[in-house]
PDB file of C-alpha atoms in Angstrom:
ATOM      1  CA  UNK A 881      13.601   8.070  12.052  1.00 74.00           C
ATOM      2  CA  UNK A 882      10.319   7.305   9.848  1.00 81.00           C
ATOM      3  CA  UNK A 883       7.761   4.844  11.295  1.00 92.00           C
ATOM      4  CA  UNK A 884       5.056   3.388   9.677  1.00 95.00           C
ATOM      5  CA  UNK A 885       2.217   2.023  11.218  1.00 95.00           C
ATOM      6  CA  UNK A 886      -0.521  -0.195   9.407  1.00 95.00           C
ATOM      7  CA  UNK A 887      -4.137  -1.075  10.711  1.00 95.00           C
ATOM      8  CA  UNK A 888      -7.115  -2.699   9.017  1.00 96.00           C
ATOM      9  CA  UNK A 889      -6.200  -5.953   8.218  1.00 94.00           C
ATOM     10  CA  UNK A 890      -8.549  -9.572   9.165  1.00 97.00           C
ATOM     11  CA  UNK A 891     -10.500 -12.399   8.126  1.00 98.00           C
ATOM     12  CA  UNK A 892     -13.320 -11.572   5.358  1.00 98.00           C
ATOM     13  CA  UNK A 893     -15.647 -13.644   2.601  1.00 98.00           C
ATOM     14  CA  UNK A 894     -14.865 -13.133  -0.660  1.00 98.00           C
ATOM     15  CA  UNK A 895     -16.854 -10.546  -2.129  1.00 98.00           C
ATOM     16  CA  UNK A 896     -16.550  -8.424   1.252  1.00 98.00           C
ATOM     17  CA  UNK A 897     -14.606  -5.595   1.986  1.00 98.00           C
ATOM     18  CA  UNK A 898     -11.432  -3.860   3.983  1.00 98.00           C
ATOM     19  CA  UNK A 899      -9.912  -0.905   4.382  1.00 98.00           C
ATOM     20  CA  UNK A 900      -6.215  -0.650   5.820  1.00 98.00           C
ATOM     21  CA  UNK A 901      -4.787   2.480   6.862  1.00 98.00           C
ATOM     22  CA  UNK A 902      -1.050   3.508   7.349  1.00 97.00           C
ATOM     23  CA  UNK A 903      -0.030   6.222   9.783  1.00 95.00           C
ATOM     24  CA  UNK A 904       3.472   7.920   8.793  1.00 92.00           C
ATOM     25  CA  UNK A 905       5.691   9.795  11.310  1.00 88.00           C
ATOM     26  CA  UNK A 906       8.694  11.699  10.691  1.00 76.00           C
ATOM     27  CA  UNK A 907       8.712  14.200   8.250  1.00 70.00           C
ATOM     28  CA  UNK A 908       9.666  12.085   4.684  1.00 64.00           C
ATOM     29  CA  UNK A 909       7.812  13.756   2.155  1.00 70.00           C
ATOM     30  CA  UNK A 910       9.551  15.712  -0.740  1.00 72.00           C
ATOM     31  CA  UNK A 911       7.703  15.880  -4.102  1.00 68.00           C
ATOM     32  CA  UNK A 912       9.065  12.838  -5.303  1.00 75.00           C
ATOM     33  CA  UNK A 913       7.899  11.013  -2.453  1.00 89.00           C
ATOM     34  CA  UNK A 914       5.279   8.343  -2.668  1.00 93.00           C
ATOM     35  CA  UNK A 915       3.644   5.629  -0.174  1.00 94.00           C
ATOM     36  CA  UNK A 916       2.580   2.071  -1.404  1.00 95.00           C
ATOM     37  CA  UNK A 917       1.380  -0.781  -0.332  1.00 98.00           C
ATOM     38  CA  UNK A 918       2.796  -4.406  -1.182  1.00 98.00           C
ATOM     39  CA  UNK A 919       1.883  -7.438  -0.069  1.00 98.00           C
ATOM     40  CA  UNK A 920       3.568 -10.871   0.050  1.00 98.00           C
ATOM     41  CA  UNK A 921       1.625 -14.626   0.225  1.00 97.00           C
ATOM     42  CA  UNK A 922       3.448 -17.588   1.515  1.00 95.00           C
ATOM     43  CA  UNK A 923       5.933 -19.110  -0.370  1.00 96.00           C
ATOM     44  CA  UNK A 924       5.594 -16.343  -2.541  1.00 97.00           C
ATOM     45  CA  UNK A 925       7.818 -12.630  -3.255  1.00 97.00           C
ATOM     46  CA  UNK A 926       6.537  -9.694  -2.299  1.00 98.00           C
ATOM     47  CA  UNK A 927       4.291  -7.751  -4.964  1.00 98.00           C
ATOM     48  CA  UNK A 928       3.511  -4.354  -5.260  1.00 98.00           C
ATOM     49  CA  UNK A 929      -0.408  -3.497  -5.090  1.00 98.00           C
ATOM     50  CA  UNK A 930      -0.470   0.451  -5.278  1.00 98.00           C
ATOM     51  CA  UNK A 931       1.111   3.579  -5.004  1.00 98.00           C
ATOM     52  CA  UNK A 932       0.224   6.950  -4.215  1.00 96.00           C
ATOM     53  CA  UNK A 933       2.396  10.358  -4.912  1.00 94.00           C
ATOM     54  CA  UNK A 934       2.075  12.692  -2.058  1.00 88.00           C
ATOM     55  CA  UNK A 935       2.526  16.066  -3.732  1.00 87.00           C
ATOM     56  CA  UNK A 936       0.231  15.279  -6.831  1.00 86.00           C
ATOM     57  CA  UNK A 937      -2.147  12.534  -5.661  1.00 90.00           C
ATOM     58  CA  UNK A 938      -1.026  10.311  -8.782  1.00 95.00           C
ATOM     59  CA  UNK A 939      -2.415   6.738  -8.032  1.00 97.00           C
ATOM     60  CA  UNK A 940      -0.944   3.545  -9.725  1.00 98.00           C
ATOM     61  CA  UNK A 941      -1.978   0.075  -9.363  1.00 98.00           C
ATOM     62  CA  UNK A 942      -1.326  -3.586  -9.993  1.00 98.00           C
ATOM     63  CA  UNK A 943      -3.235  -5.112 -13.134  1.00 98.00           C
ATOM     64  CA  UNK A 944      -5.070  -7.724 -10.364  1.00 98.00           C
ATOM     65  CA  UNK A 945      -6.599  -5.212  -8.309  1.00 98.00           C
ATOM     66  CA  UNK A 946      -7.461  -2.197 -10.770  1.00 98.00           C
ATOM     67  CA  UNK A 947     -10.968  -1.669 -10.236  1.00 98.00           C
ATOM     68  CA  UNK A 948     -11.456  -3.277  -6.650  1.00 98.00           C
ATOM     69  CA  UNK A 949      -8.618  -1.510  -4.914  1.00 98.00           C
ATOM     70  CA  UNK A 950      -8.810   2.467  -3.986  1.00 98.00           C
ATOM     71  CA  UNK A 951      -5.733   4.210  -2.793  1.00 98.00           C
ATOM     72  CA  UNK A 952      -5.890   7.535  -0.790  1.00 97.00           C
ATOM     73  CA  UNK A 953      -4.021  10.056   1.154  1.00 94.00           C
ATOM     74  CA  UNK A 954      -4.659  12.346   3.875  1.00 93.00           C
ATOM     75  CA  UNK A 955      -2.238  14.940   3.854  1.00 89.00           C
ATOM     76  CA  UNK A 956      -3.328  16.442   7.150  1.00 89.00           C
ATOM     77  CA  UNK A 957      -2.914  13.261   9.259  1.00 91.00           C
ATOM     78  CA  UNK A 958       0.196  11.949   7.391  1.00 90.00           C
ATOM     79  CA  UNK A 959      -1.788   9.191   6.576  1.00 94.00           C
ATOM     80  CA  UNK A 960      -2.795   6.462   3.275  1.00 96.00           C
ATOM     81  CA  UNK A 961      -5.412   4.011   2.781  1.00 98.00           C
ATOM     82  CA  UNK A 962      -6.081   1.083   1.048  1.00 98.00           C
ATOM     83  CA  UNK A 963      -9.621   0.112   0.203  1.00 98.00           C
ATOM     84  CA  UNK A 964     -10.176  -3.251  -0.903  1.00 98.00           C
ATOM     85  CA  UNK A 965     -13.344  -3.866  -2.244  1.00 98.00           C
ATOM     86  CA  UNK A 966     -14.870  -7.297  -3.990  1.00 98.00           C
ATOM     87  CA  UNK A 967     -11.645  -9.727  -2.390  1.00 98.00           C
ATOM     88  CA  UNK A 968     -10.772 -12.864  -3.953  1.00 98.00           C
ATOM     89  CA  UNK A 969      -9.507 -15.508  -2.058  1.00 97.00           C
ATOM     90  CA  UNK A 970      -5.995 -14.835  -4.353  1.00 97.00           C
ATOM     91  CA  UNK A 971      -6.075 -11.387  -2.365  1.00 98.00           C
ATOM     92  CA  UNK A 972      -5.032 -13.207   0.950  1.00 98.00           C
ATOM     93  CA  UNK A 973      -1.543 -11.555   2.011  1.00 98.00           C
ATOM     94  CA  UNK A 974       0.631 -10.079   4.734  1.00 98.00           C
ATOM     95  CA  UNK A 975      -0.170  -6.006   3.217  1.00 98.00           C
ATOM     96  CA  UNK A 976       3.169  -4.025   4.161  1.00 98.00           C
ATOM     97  CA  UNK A 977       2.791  -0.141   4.058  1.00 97.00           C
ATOM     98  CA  UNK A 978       6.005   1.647   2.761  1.00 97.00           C
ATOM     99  CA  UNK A 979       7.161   4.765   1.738  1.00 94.00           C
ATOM    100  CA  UNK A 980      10.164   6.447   0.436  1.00 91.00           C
ATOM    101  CA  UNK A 981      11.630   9.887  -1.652  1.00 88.00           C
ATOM    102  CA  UNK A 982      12.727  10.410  -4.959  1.00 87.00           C
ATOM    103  CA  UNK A 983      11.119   7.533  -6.152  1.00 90.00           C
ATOM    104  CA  UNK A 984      11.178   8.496 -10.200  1.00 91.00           C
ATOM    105  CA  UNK A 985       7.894   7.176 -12.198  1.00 91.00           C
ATOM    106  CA  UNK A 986       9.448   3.992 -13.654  1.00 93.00           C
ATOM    107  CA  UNK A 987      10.393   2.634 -10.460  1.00 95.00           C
ATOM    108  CA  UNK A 988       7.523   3.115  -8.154  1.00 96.00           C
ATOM    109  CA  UNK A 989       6.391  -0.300  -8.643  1.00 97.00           C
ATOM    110  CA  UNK A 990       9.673  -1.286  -7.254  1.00 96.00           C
ATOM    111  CA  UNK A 991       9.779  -2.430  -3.618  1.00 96.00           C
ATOM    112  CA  UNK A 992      13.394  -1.545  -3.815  1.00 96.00           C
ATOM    113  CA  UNK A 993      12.206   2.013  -4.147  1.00 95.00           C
ATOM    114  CA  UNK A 994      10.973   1.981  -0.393  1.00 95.00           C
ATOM    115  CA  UNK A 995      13.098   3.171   2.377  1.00 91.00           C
ATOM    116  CA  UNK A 996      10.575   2.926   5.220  1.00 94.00           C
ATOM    117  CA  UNK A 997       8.356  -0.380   5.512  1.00 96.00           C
ATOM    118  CA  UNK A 998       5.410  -1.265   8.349  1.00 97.00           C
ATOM    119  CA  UNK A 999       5.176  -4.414  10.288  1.00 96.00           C
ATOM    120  CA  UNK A1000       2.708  -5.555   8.229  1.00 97.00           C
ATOM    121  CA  UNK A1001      -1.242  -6.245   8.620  1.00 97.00           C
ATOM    122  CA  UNK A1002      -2.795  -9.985   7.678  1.00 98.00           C
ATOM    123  CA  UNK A1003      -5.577  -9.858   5.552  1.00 98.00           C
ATOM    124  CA  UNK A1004      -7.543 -13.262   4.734  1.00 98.00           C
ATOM    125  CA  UNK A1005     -10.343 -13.682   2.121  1.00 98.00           C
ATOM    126  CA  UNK A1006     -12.195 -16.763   2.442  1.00 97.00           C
ATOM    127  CA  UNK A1007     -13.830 -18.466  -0.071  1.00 94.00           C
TER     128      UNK A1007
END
């Protein structure tokens, strides 16, 4: 069994900062494998934000945070992170860590794609 484990999230002004992390155990990763992070607002579906692959280190993001939003792995602690720089307001979510194998390039944006998900971390911008 995989579990992922999120940390970072809380309350920040716009313009501030975050950084979530996501610790993975269980060994998942093939070379198709990747780890992203999603988020959903109320009311709203869940969107994808970013993905990382965790052989090559290929990073993808949403149009809305390219820019602001860094994604990174640690190979050696099993372990991604998310860091959110100049927030919006609009950025205000419940961020959910997931992960999965043979995700092929034209579906990693696909929360579908995911087999393993976190509990999810709040994160709040206010304006």
């Amino acid at each position: 069994q995989v579990e992922l484990v999120e940390s970072g999230g809380g309350l920040v002004q716009a313009g501030g900062s975050l950084r979530l992390s996501c610790a993975a155990s269980g060994r998942i990763f093939s070379n198709s494998a990747a780890m992203g992070w999603f988020r959903q607002a109320p009311g709203k579906e869940r969107e994808f934000v970013s993905a990382i692959r965790w052989s090559g280190g290929n990073t993808y993001y949403a149009d809305s945070v390219k820019g602001r939003f860094t994604i990174s792995r640690d190979k050696a602690k099993n372990t991604v992170h998310l860091q959110m720089n100049s927030l919006k307001p609009e950025d205000s979510a419940v961020y959910y860590c997931a992960a999965g194998n043979g995700i092929i390039l034209s579906s990693i944006r696909t929360k579908d794609s995911y087999h393993y998900w976190g509990q999810g971390t709040q994160v709040t911008v206010s304006s």
